[in-house]
XYZ file of C-alpha atoms in Angstrom:
751
model
C 39.399 -0.616 -11.575
C 36.036 0.160 -12.471
C 33.199 0.480 -8.656
C 32.062 -2.820 -7.536
C 28.311 -2.313 -5.588
C 26.247 -4.894 -3.782
C 22.230 -4.553 -4.225
C 19.321 -6.253 -5.222
C 18.487 -7.664 -8.511
C 14.478 -6.103 -9.405
C 13.815 -7.738 -12.891
C 11.446 -6.569 -15.190
C 8.733 -8.162 -17.470
C 10.709 -6.771 -20.877
C 14.009 -9.014 -19.623
C 15.903 -6.238 -18.433
C 16.695 -5.893 -14.752
C 18.017 -2.854 -12.189
C 20.391 -3.348 -9.259
C 18.578 -1.334 -6.541
C 21.426 -0.280 -4.966
C 22.306 -0.575 -1.132
C 23.833 2.837 -0.468
C 20.751 3.906 -1.967
C 22.635 5.993 -5.388
C 21.267 5.307 -8.433
C 19.841 1.855 -9.681
C 22.300 0.410 -12.145
C 20.817 -1.259 -15.054
C 20.802 -4.539 -15.958
C 20.896 -5.756 -19.716
C 18.677 -8.660 -21.084
C 22.150 -10.903 -21.517
C 23.186 -9.981 -17.686
C 19.573 -11.511 -16.447
C 19.935 -14.852 -17.637
C 21.585 -15.432 -15.054
C 20.159 -14.374 -11.674
C 16.570 -13.673 -10.981
C 14.322 -10.911 -9.388
C 15.613 -10.049 -5.941
C 18.853 -12.546 -5.917
C 21.431 -10.265 -4.314
C 24.708 -9.651 -6.209
C 27.596 -7.943 -6.616
C 27.981 -5.647 -9.757
C 30.667 -3.845 -12.026
C 29.728 -0.566 -13.688
C 31.153 -0.790 -16.657
C 28.998 1.757 -19.158
C 26.542 4.721 -19.192
C 24.159 2.827 -21.322
C 21.998 5.635 -24.431
C 19.612 7.126 -21.648
C 22.976 7.641 -19.293
C 22.061 5.107 -16.667
C 24.909 3.320 -15.186
C 24.975 -0.329 -17.271
C 26.861 -3.107 -14.652
C 28.270 -6.456 -15.400
C 27.471 -8.882 -12.536
C 30.397 -10.116 -10.546
C 29.327 -12.612 -8.351
C 25.862 -13.614 -7.153
C 26.178 -12.924 -3.226
C 22.757 -14.750 -1.986
C 20.078 -16.426 -4.080
C 16.568 -14.815 -3.142
C 14.578 -17.883 -0.709
C 11.313 -16.842 -2.082
C 9.267 -19.145 -4.042
C 7.980 -18.606 -7.024
C 4.081 -19.163 -8.305
C 2.991 -19.435 -11.763
C 1.197 -22.046 -14.132
C 2.242 -25.121 -14.895
C 2.136 -25.805 -18.728
C 3.213 -29.144 -21.004
C 4.698 -27.943 -24.217
C 6.051 -30.811 -26.684
C 6.563 -33.222 -23.594
C 8.508 -29.917 -21.468
C 6.924 -29.336 -18.166
C 7.371 -25.836 -17.250
C 6.419 -22.983 -14.642
C 5.263 -19.927 -16.015
C 5.686 -17.201 -13.169
C 2.952 -15.249 -12.181
C 4.997 -12.490 -11.517
C 6.774 -11.152 -14.598
C 9.402 -9.959 -13.156
C 11.481 -13.142 -13.048
C 11.502 -13.053 -16.732
C 12.342 -16.983 -17.319
C 10.005 -19.977 -17.448
C 11.116 -22.710 -14.965
C 11.639 -26.172 -15.862
C 10.319 -28.937 -13.619
C 10.980 -32.448 -13.810
C 7.814 -35.053 -14.854
C 8.759 -36.245 -11.110
C 8.783 -32.859 -9.738
C 5.177 -31.852 -10.394
C 3.526 -33.912 -7.885
C -0.237 -33.515 -8.188
C -0.135 -30.361 -10.233
C -2.396 -31.200 -13.499
C -1.270 -28.780 -16.490
C -2.730 -25.133 -16.106
C -2.659 -24.935 -12.555
C -1.728 -22.592 -10.533
C 1.472 -23.722 -8.277
C 4.147 -22.947 -5.622
C 7.300 -23.811 -6.631
C 10.543 -24.321 -5.263
C 13.682 -23.743 -6.982
C 16.519 -27.192 -7.028
C 18.863 -25.646 -9.697
C 19.233 -21.581 -10.161
C 19.208 -20.519 -13.652
C 22.784 -19.925 -15.630
C 24.029 -17.970 -18.336
C 22.486 -21.412 -20.888
C 20.304 -22.759 -18.982
C 16.957 -22.466 -17.522
C 15.900 -22.854 -13.860
C 14.680 -25.898 -12.675
C 12.582 -26.307 -9.761
C 9.879 -28.242 -7.940
C 5.979 -28.198 -6.956
C 5.888 -28.013 -3.500
C 1.794 -26.184 -3.476
C -0.879 -26.762 -5.859
C -3.198 -23.612 -5.209
C -5.984 -24.572 -7.820
C -7.069 -23.309 -11.428
C -6.795 -19.771 -12.217
C -10.484 -18.892 -12.177
C -10.960 -19.890 -8.911
C -13.010 -17.991 -5.646
C -9.854 -15.981 -4.278
C -6.710 -17.380 -6.485
C -5.790 -13.487 -6.655
C -5.749 -13.395 -3.176
C -4.029 -16.545 -2.783
C -1.143 -15.634 -5.300
C -0.622 -12.138 -3.639
C -0.104 -13.869 0.019
C 2.840 -15.895 -0.994
C 3.936 -13.396 -4.052
C 4.528 -10.706 -1.401
C 5.486 -13.562 1.961
C 2.604 -11.909 3.384
C 2.682 -14.709 6.864
C -1.690 -15.923 6.293
C -1.220 -18.965 8.896
C -1.057 -18.333 12.564
C 1.753 -20.692 14.382
C 0.569 -23.511 16.270
C 2.137 -21.937 19.767
C 0.241 -18.889 18.786
C -3.157 -20.641 17.898
C -2.879 -22.859 21.155
C -2.550 -19.500 23.346
C -5.241 -17.826 22.121
C -7.464 -20.677 22.579
C -6.351 -20.598 26.554
C -8.114 -16.822 26.309
C -10.925 -16.024 28.409
C -14.584 -15.601 26.001
C -15.583 -11.950 28.339
C -14.017 -9.596 30.287
C -13.840 -11.021 33.636
C -13.631 -9.860 37.407
C -9.552 -9.581 37.646
C -9.337 -8.016 34.272
C -11.077 -4.968 35.622
C -8.751 -4.086 38.904
C -7.102 -0.769 38.901
C -9.191 0.885 36.110
C -12.077 3.781 35.571
C -14.930 2.524 34.975
C -16.540 4.181 32.372
C -19.332 1.681 31.952
C -21.564 4.417 32.183
C -19.708 7.083 29.853
C -22.529 7.033 26.891
C -19.335 5.496 24.316
C -19.628 5.136 20.984
C -18.134 3.366 17.540
C -18.582 4.797 13.938
C -16.819 2.827 11.859
C -17.576 1.622 7.695
C -20.890 -0.529 6.899
C -18.362 -3.595 6.661
C -15.769 -3.283 9.564
C -15.880 -6.277 11.348
C -12.886 -5.364 14.547
C -13.948 -1.932 16.577
C -10.591 -0.362 17.243
C -11.668 2.807 18.569
C -15.026 4.392 20.644
C -15.298 8.136 21.992
C -17.380 10.685 23.422
C -17.539 14.242 23.621
C -19.457 16.681 25.695
C -18.808 20.100 26.302
C -16.979 22.049 29.173
C -16.137 24.600 30.415
C -12.408 25.111 31.153
C -10.858 27.663 33.636
C -12.809 28.952 36.113
C -15.074 32.108 37.299
C -15.359 34.898 34.339
C -12.168 34.110 32.820
C -14.020 30.748 32.354
C -13.775 29.516 28.132
C -16.345 27.611 26.332
C -14.576 23.769 25.036
C -14.935 19.944 25.027
C -14.034 17.016 27.091
C -13.050 14.586 24.441
C -12.886 10.604 24.964
C -11.011 8.099 22.803
C -10.930 4.728 24.002
C -8.907 2.318 22.490
C -9.246 -1.566 22.507
C -6.173 -2.830 24.967
C -4.611 -5.487 22.859
C -1.599 -5.229 25.587
C -3.859 -6.516 28.681
C -4.220 -9.747 26.304
C -0.723 -10.146 24.119
C 2.268 -10.429 26.168
C 5.242 -9.297 25.330
C 7.428 -11.943 24.395
C 4.428 -14.576 23.568
C 3.513 -16.937 20.674
C 0.414 -14.500 19.244
C 3.041 -11.402 19.865
C 5.658 -13.098 17.839
C 3.456 -13.777 15.392
C 1.581 -10.204 15.604
C 5.088 -8.815 15.274
C 5.797 -11.113 12.148
C 2.775 -9.910 10.480
C 3.179 -6.027 11.696
C -0.036 -5.091 10.050
C -3.435 -6.288 9.000
C -3.809 -6.628 5.624
C -7.238 -5.669 3.658
C -7.900 -7.197 0.724
C -11.399 -7.223 -1.289
C -13.878 -9.393 0.355
C -10.685 -10.643 2.912
C -8.420 -9.728 5.879
C -5.203 -11.177 6.798
C -5.801 -10.166 10.111
C -2.908 -8.772 12.333
C -4.312 -11.017 15.013
C -6.065 -14.400 15.333
C -9.760 -13.954 14.908
C -10.640 -14.413 19.050
C -8.967 -11.306 20.430
C -9.414 -8.892 16.636
C -13.442 -9.486 16.180
C -13.942 -10.429 19.528
C -12.395 -10.325 22.985
C -10.676 -6.933 21.573
C -12.920 -5.973 19.573
C -15.348 -2.553 21.251
C -18.339 -4.160 20.275
C -21.563 -2.902 21.539
C -23.401 -3.526 24.374
C -20.387 -5.539 25.846
C -17.794 -4.708 28.614
C -14.844 -4.435 27.114
C -10.825 -3.321 28.196
C -9.426 0.095 26.975
C -6.520 2.484 26.769
C -8.566 6.452 27.161
C -7.162 9.285 26.036
C -8.776 12.204 27.891
C -8.344 14.962 26.352
C -9.084 18.812 27.228
C -10.144 20.824 23.704
C -10.504 24.278 23.591
C -12.538 26.661 21.349
C -9.589 27.154 18.795
C -8.841 23.485 18.585
C -5.994 23.408 20.831
C -5.755 20.128 23.139
C -5.547 22.282 26.678
C -5.193 19.078 28.584
C -4.956 15.437 28.523
C -4.223 12.007 30.333
C -3.772 8.378 29.546
C -4.679 5.677 32.136
C -6.772 1.736 31.686
C -10.486 1.444 31.731
C -13.487 -0.990 31.003
C -16.080 0.454 28.381
C -19.560 -0.617 27.385
C -20.174 0.637 23.745
C -23.950 2.243 23.623
C -23.959 1.900 19.934
C -22.340 0.468 16.489
C -22.471 3.445 14.270
C -21.765 3.493 10.518
C -20.487 6.488 8.547
C -23.438 7.116 6.544
C -25.686 7.184 9.636
C -24.059 9.312 11.752
C -23.861 12.059 8.371
C -27.662 11.679 7.767
C -28.205 12.010 11.696
C -25.779 15.360 11.267
C -27.685 16.633 8.767
C -30.625 16.364 10.047
C -31.693 15.793 13.731
C -34.820 15.794 13.184
C -34.661 12.992 10.195
C -35.837 9.572 10.479
C -32.353 8.160 11.120
C -32.611 10.625 14.015
C -35.386 9.211 14.965
C -34.018 5.625 15.601
C -31.699 6.479 17.462
C -32.806 9.858 19.859
C -30.697 8.722 22.643
C -27.743 9.196 21.144
C -28.306 12.296 18.690
C -26.963 14.724 21.347
C -24.066 12.774 21.846
C -23.316 13.199 17.676
C -23.759 17.407 18.031
C -21.104 17.484 20.582
C -18.629 15.505 18.281
C -19.318 17.539 15.374
C -18.930 20.803 17.298
C -15.112 19.357 18.235
C -14.532 18.311 15.337
C -15.347 21.759 13.988
C -13.003 22.921 16.582
C -10.307 20.267 15.945
C -10.955 21.801 12.383
C -9.378 25.573 13.124
C -6.095 23.991 14.427
C -5.637 22.081 11.509
C -6.075 25.339 9.410
C -3.998 27.140 11.223
C -1.185 24.827 11.537
C -1.353 24.863 8.077
C -1.721 20.758 7.226
C -1.538 19.214 4.108
C -5.107 18.238 3.236
C -5.734 17.641 -0.455
C -9.350 16.128 -1.688
C -7.934 12.878 -3.755
C -10.685 10.526 -4.973
C -9.917 6.485 -3.685
C -11.612 4.136 -4.791
C -13.820 0.917 -3.568
C -13.897 -2.536 -5.645
C -17.572 -3.890 -5.173
C -17.202 -7.829 -5.691
C -20.338 -10.632 -6.075
C -20.217 -13.639 -3.803
C -18.240 -15.578 -6.372
C -15.528 -12.639 -5.854
C -16.294 -10.794 -9.722
C -16.007 -7.537 -9.522
C -19.975 -5.364 -9.876
C -18.594 -1.678 -9.636
C -16.221 0.060 -9.110
C -17.739 3.433 -6.866
C -15.682 6.016 -5.591
C -15.565 6.095 -1.951
C -16.581 9.898 -0.616
C -15.222 11.046 2.742
C -18.538 12.719 4.203
C -18.119 15.098 8.254
C -18.628 11.403 9.978
C -14.932 10.066 8.321
C -13.465 13.461 9.056
C -14.682 13.350 12.656
C -13.156 10.156 13.664
C -9.879 11.133 11.458
C -9.296 14.974 13.255
C -10.403 12.956 16.913
C -8.063 9.652 16.377
C -5.215 12.822 14.890
C -5.511 14.487 18.655
C -5.208 11.253 20.721
C -2.424 10.121 18.517
C -0.847 13.403 18.832
C -1.045 13.531 22.894
C 0.762 9.997 22.627
C 3.949 11.319 21.274
C 3.833 13.764 23.197
C 3.521 12.108 26.344
C 5.816 9.496 25.528
C 8.555 12.315 24.247
C 7.950 14.671 27.520
C 9.099 11.638 29.094
C 11.762 10.658 27.561
C 11.479 6.669 27.401
C 12.024 5.456 23.924
C 9.418 4.388 21.610
C 8.230 4.460 18.064
C 7.406 7.632 16.690
C 5.575 8.589 13.370
C 7.611 10.699 11.254
C 6.808 12.177 7.718
C 10.349 14.697 6.426
C 9.724 17.707 4.181
C 10.650 16.896 0.728
C 13.888 16.000 -0.507
C 16.223 18.448 -2.397
C 15.914 17.166 -5.909
C 12.054 16.882 -5.655
C 12.317 20.416 -4.114
C 13.542 21.487 -7.445
C 11.557 19.695 -9.815
C 8.363 20.672 -7.744
C 9.457 24.602 -7.928
C 10.494 24.110 -12.137
C 7.403 22.657 -12.535
C 5.552 26.049 -10.213
C 7.556 28.441 -12.608
C 6.364 26.804 -16.012
C 2.531 26.698 -15.371
C 2.512 29.855 -14.061
C 1.423 29.232 -10.947
C 2.828 31.951 -9.320
C 4.178 30.240 -5.979
C 6.776 28.757 -4.733
C 8.184 26.842 -2.392
C 11.201 27.812 -0.311
C 14.483 26.397 0.415
C 13.066 25.372 4.266
C 9.633 24.836 2.676
C 6.029 24.742 5.224
C 3.576 22.173 5.142
C 1.051 25.446 5.059
C 3.366 26.757 1.667
C 2.051 23.501 0.110
C -1.517 24.079 1.565
C -1.344 27.535 0.138
C -0.670 26.189 -3.546
C -3.234 24.012 -3.168
C -5.867 26.409 -2.235
C -4.507 29.234 -4.511
C -5.181 26.561 -7.845
C -8.307 24.448 -6.723
C -10.098 26.400 -9.545
C -7.574 25.908 -12.148
C -8.606 24.179 -14.961
C -5.073 21.660 -14.400
C -5.894 22.068 -10.379
C -5.769 17.993 -10.470
C -2.743 17.860 -11.896
C -1.227 20.503 -9.742
C -2.358 18.749 -6.949
C -0.642 15.351 -8.184
C 2.491 17.144 -8.041
C 2.424 18.484 -4.965
C 1.861 14.643 -3.635
C 4.630 13.673 -6.073
C 6.903 15.730 -4.245
C 6.240 14.342 -0.599
C 8.015 11.312 1.339
C 6.568 8.395 2.147
C 6.278 8.021 6.346
C 8.206 5.792 8.473
C 8.388 4.425 12.626
C 11.677 5.312 13.793
C 12.521 6.077 17.216
C 14.044 9.499 16.176
C 11.314 12.156 16.314
C 11.555 14.264 13.284
C 8.236 15.366 13.512
C 5.034 15.324 10.732
C 5.861 17.497 7.754
C 2.512 16.807 5.899
C 0.155 16.478 9.240
C 1.878 20.025 10.653
C 3.018 18.575 14.368
C 6.450 18.469 15.689
C 5.232 14.962 17.228
C 3.214 11.909 15.840
C 2.954 8.768 16.376
C 0.169 5.709 16.460
C -2.117 4.993 19.471
C -5.731 4.306 17.734
C -5.238 1.199 15.989
C -3.184 -1.999 18.059
C -5.907 -4.385 16.299
C -4.370 -4.179 12.992
C -1.060 -1.970 13.312
C 2.436 -3.586 16.065
C 3.921 0.104 16.271
C 0.232 0.777 18.201
C 0.498 -2.270 20.504
C 3.861 -1.149 20.854
C 2.688 2.882 21.860
C -0.167 1.751 24.254
C 3.065 -0.783 26.135
C 5.284 2.198 26.509
C 2.217 4.561 27.480
C 1.276 2.064 30.130
C 5.309 1.647 31.625
C 5.490 5.456 31.957
C 2.172 5.226 33.967
C 3.597 2.371 36.029
C 7.050 4.748 35.953
C 8.554 1.598 35.330
C 10.566 1.234 31.490
C 9.394 -0.868 28.411
C 12.135 -3.586 26.950
C 11.209 -4.595 23.558
C 11.601 -8.718 23.687
C 14.289 -10.318 21.414
C 11.865 -10.467 18.048
C 12.655 -12.905 15.430
C 15.053 -11.285 12.881
C 13.118 -9.209 9.981
C 13.352 -11.093 6.933
C 14.236 -10.012 3.419
C 10.993 -7.867 3.059
C 12.922 -4.713 4.795
C 15.979 -5.184 3.908
C 16.532 -2.620 0.937
C 13.776 -0.368 2.953
C 16.307 -0.801 6.157
C 19.616 -0.071 4.322
C 18.399 3.193 2.706
C 17.025 4.440 5.710
C 19.875 3.867 8.167
C 22.384 6.032 5.974
C 19.752 8.776 5.572
C 18.526 8.773 9.176
C 22.332 8.520 10.653
C 22.760 12.069 8.613
C 19.347 13.623 9.861
C 19.775 12.996 13.583
C 23.160 15.044 13.409
C 23.022 18.704 13.396
C 25.013 20.512 9.708
C 28.627 19.757 9.017
C 28.463 16.916 12.374
C 29.761 13.845 12.522
C 25.859 11.575 12.996
C 25.947 10.652 16.197
C 25.977 6.665 17.262
C 23.120 5.533 18.276
C 22.609 3.686 22.171
C 21.767 -0.015 21.266
C 18.168 0.512 22.552
C 18.062 3.267 19.948
C 19.002 0.714 17.292
C 16.972 -2.103 18.884
C 13.681 0.639 18.219
C 14.939 1.241 14.926
C 15.315 -2.260 13.833
C 11.395 -2.714 14.986
C 10.768 0.616 13.508
C 12.140 -0.364 9.700
C 10.458 -4.111 10.440
C 7.382 -1.924 10.771
C 7.351 0.394 7.647
C 8.691 -2.170 5.518
C 5.853 -5.108 6.160
C 3.602 -2.053 5.490
C 4.281 -1.414 2.750
C 4.039 -4.993 1.706
C 1.234 -5.190 2.488
C 0.216 -2.066 0.356
C 1.572 -3.488 -2.726
C 0.158 -7.257 -2.139
C -3.675 -5.165 -1.606
C -2.286 -2.971 -5.335
C -1.916 -6.383 -6.781
C -4.885 -7.599 -5.957
C -6.972 -5.057 -7.142
C -4.613 -4.512 -10.122
C -5.864 -8.410 -10.939
C -9.744 -7.610 -10.279
C -9.430 -5.186 -12.829
C -7.890 -6.317 -15.562
C -9.966 -9.442 -15.082
C -13.222 -7.093 -15.045
C -11.696 -5.021 -18.329
C -11.465 -7.938 -20.303
C -15.837 -8.181 -20.303
C -14.752 -4.833 -21.844
C -12.742 -4.678 -24.958
C -13.306 -2.930 -27.458
C -15.286 -0.914 -25.577
C -14.972 2.942 -25.417
C -14.811 5.535 -22.601
C -14.117 8.786 -21.564
C -11.291 9.397 -19.379
C -8.561 11.607 -17.894
C -4.977 11.671 -18.280
C -3.355 10.671 -14.655
C -0.026 10.877 -15.121
C 2.245 11.176 -18.110
C 5.476 9.085 -18.909
C 7.990 9.290 -21.708
C 6.683 6.290 -23.153
C 2.893 7.062 -23.234
C 0.390 8.299 -20.748
C -2.012 6.787 -18.277
C -5.535 7.415 -18.557
C -7.944 7.007 -15.892
C -11.381 5.960 -16.950
C -14.603 8.418 -15.657
C -17.053 5.465 -15.588
C -15.106 2.593 -14.012
C -11.783 4.387 -12.116
C -9.857 2.006 -13.320
C -6.598 3.508 -15.255
C -4.698 2.191 -18.470
C -1.969 3.005 -20.565
C -2.243 4.682 -23.818
C 1.631 3.682 -25.741
C 3.281 6.668 -27.045
C 2.875 4.959 -30.188
C -1.095 4.972 -30.296
C -0.899 8.961 -30.085
C -0.439 9.790 -33.493
C 2.174 9.552 -36.624
C 4.326 11.797 -35.343
C 7.519 12.437 -32.640
C 6.119 13.283 -29.599
C 8.698 14.527 -27.064
C 8.198 14.129 -23.425
C 8.696 17.781 -21.217
C 9.814 16.647 -17.667
C 9.458 20.193 -16.030
C 5.807 20.255 -17.616
C 4.902 16.456 -16.510
C 3.240 16.706 -20.265
C 3.749 14.988 -23.748
C 3.958 17.628 -27.003
C 3.932 16.815 -30.320
C 6.637 18.464 -32.705
C 5.113 19.181 -35.185
C 1.191 19.756 -34.843
C 2.159 21.092 -31.252
C -0.495 18.166 -29.393
C -0.022 18.381 -25.920
C -1.151 15.718 -23.606
C -0.328 16.478 -19.312
C -2.210 15.127 -16.643
C -6.011 16.769 -16.192
C -6.413 16.137 -20.083
C -9.627 14.793 -21.127
C -9.640 11.984 -24.336
C -11.536 9.534 -25.412
C -10.378 5.782 -25.320
C -10.827 2.723 -26.394
C -9.775 -0.439 -24.554
C -7.460 -2.432 -26.479
C -5.669 -5.310 -24.475
C -5.724 -6.042 -21.482
C -2.909 -8.645 -19.814
C -4.124 -10.384 -16.970
C -0.751 -12.087 -15.844
C 1.130 -8.318 -16.064
C -1.697 -6.323 -14.168
C -1.503 -4.487 -17.039
C -4.430 -2.403 -19.619
C -3.840 -0.542 -22.832
C -6.491 1.840 -24.339
C -6.022 3.746 -27.277
C -7.363 7.270 -28.439
C -10.269 7.316 -29.943
C -10.516 10.228 -33.004
C -12.808 11.474 -34.900
C -14.798 8.253 -36.849
C -12.437 5.846 -35.320
C -14.299 2.958 -33.264
C -17.661 2.779 -35.616
C -17.927 -0.109 -36.419
C -17.590 -1.065 -32.339
C -19.532 1.671 -31.753
C -22.771 0.706 -34.243
C -22.561 -2.949 -33.338
C -22.849 -1.989 -29.692
C -25.889 0.508 -30.211
C -27.910 -2.850 -31.972
C -26.327 -4.505 -29.175
C -24.458 -6.789 -31.171
C -21.904 -8.705 -28.582
C -17.832 -9.292 -29.838
C -19.046 -12.738 -30.313
C -21.850 -11.460 -33.173
C -19.010 -9.155 -34.771
C -16.772 -11.683 -35.578
C -19.566 -13.839 -37.037
C -20.416 -10.974 -38.635
C -16.548 -10.608 -39.909
C -16.268 -7.721 -38.318
C -13.617 -8.357 -35.329
C -13.559 -5.728 -32.297
C -10.542 -2.972 -32.879
C -7.662 -4.243 -31.152
C -4.114 -2.121 -30.278
C -1.038 -2.756 -31.850
C 0.113 -6.071 -29.871
C -2.991 -7.126 -28.833
C -4.217 -11.071 -28.583
C -6.622 -12.904 -27.153
C -6.142 -14.112 -24.102
C -5.522 -17.750 -25.466
C -3.054 -16.635 -28.015
C -1.438 -14.477 -25.138
C -0.906 -17.519 -23.049
C 0.700 -19.593 -26.312
C 3.219 -16.335 -27.263
C 3.960 -16.582 -23.149
C 4.705 -20.138 -22.828
C 6.010 -21.363 -26.164
C 9.321 -18.801 -26.236
C 11.719 -21.365 -27.974
C 10.430 -25.190 -26.944
C 13.706 -26.271 -28.850
C 16.139 -23.659 -25.992
C 14.060 -25.988 -23.040
C 14.765 -29.122 -24.760
C 18.128 -28.113 -24.855
C 18.403 -26.476 -22.048
C 17.240 -29.861 -20.094
C 19.454 -31.956 -22.287
C 22.709 -30.157 -20.534
C 21.159 -30.367 -17.223
C 21.545 -34.094 -17.800
C 24.499 -33.825 -19.077
C 26.234 -31.530 -16.327
C 24.482 -34.434 -14.384
C 26.260 -37.564 -15.328
C 29.575 -35.900 -15.958
C 29.436 -34.492 -12.254
C 30.365 -31.137 -13.207
C 29.749 -28.140 -10.859
C 27.434 -25.074 -12.248
C 29.265 -22.097 -12.473
C 29.086 -18.820 -13.301
C 31.051 -18.088 -16.601
């Protein structure tokens, strides 16, 4: 009998799918005919029946173990008397039939939330009812409304949470200050972005002498004060339960879905200027070499002496006699001290060999209606790096404090690359002639050395991209295995309890250690589907890594298992938040690029696959696909080792970092996809000349010269028609079969 395995269905926009196996082995391919009776995120049991022509294990669904409970979001449409909802998430692959009586107040064309009443079958479409009307597709903020439901992001606080938040005070009370160090006379300041509203951290630094007498050395006292959320959010309270469910704040352009109610996140806990606030302090002594010589933790009450922005601090540090410095002259010396300790901490980073690749992050700038005005690079100046190094130091001290006390807690763990990723990277470094490679047990310094040695090469971006791809994602876990990328033996998150639940847990553990007690995790709601896949995969990997080679994995204690479950939940919801944010950004970028159809831009190849190249535009920082069929009239072979496409006849190569010129040929808003076509000499001349004369796309069409489009491109209206009219006859037949089955009373079954 062939293997039968369980896993979660992962649909694909092209009709086929995969099953992500519980055991973490290779995904199992499901052809379109197998996908007819299942939906994205269903839990199934599959039998591996063969390997397909690409060598992938191909499966047949033998049992649907559990249907996905997640609602489907899509656009309600009526075609030839049939009401259907076209899922916004193309991984569902099938439209949902909606009986007329189940449309509610929704109107055709609106975005709705659908609950399934009948699952799909081999010869029948899924049937559902409208449970919520979100509005028109072009309503401001619609992309966020879709994303929070698509990724099951909790976006409404429970009534119990809101009621409890109302009972909290508006300011620090006298009784709250008991047993706390009074730091109100210490010139702590916050340094954040211009648009920040919740202030987690404040910093202060002063020069000190470390040691006594002639052996005394120059050093600094660095204070990192963090909002004391744990004082107001009691373990197991209604606010705590909601915060745990969210696990993190989710950041979208122009909107934040906070982990905590606004009264706490922007008010009582936020370290706003010139008001008393409760905080937990990491008080450190830092040497000239950037080593933390000593540290202590204590609860305190503070008074923020100023609210700085990164831009402002960078300007002051660049010119301590300039106009910005004159406005803040009483704080300039403090900022210079912070800059000095930052430079010392930077020495330690270099000495450790911590990985530090320079990557371009972008920021979407929107107008009041939510439309993108521009996409700009987010530059990191010395003020950003100063705060980053101070936070890293406090986080390391927190991890060390918990580890030394042998108290259970959550560490932020980043393990080295897997054997498979190491092999891919070694082959790549060899064929590109870098001259350096990584060992069997590589250190972060080896990666940093390769990055430094290749920074001036023309293909530096490609090399650094491959170094990054060989890394694994960091997770929260009670089993400390260090942080590979930062080159720390122990690391955790202490500095952002307003927006991250793991930080709140770390605060509670530190307080318990100071009080010589032991923190007990509360009985929290069972985490949902968001982390199920991650949990099953990580449990297997973690258990094997805990043990010494050749030994059986150690059995984890009930306490460690409880902390592991909390870590899994927080790790998975962190990924959920990232996916939702990326989805919204992709939607906004697609909508933005619809206005630039037919236009040409220079760009750089940012990724290479067997089916084409992804290009990031220089001017807009937007990525799109040039499909392999658009690369010219010859056969291109994908070289995995070199990460490039090479033409067999001409030898033309496209690799990461290659410069190209492209034309925007198609934008698929629903699929979050932008297609480019390569522009050769002479191509796109009509469009270029028209733009030079100030003519738009409408003018071109009026002259009988439509803008050039790539293969398969359609206007937005044509795309909609193509999407929602796959087979009206099939839909009618399906409705008829559903009605006949209901009349006959026969149960629906998987054939």
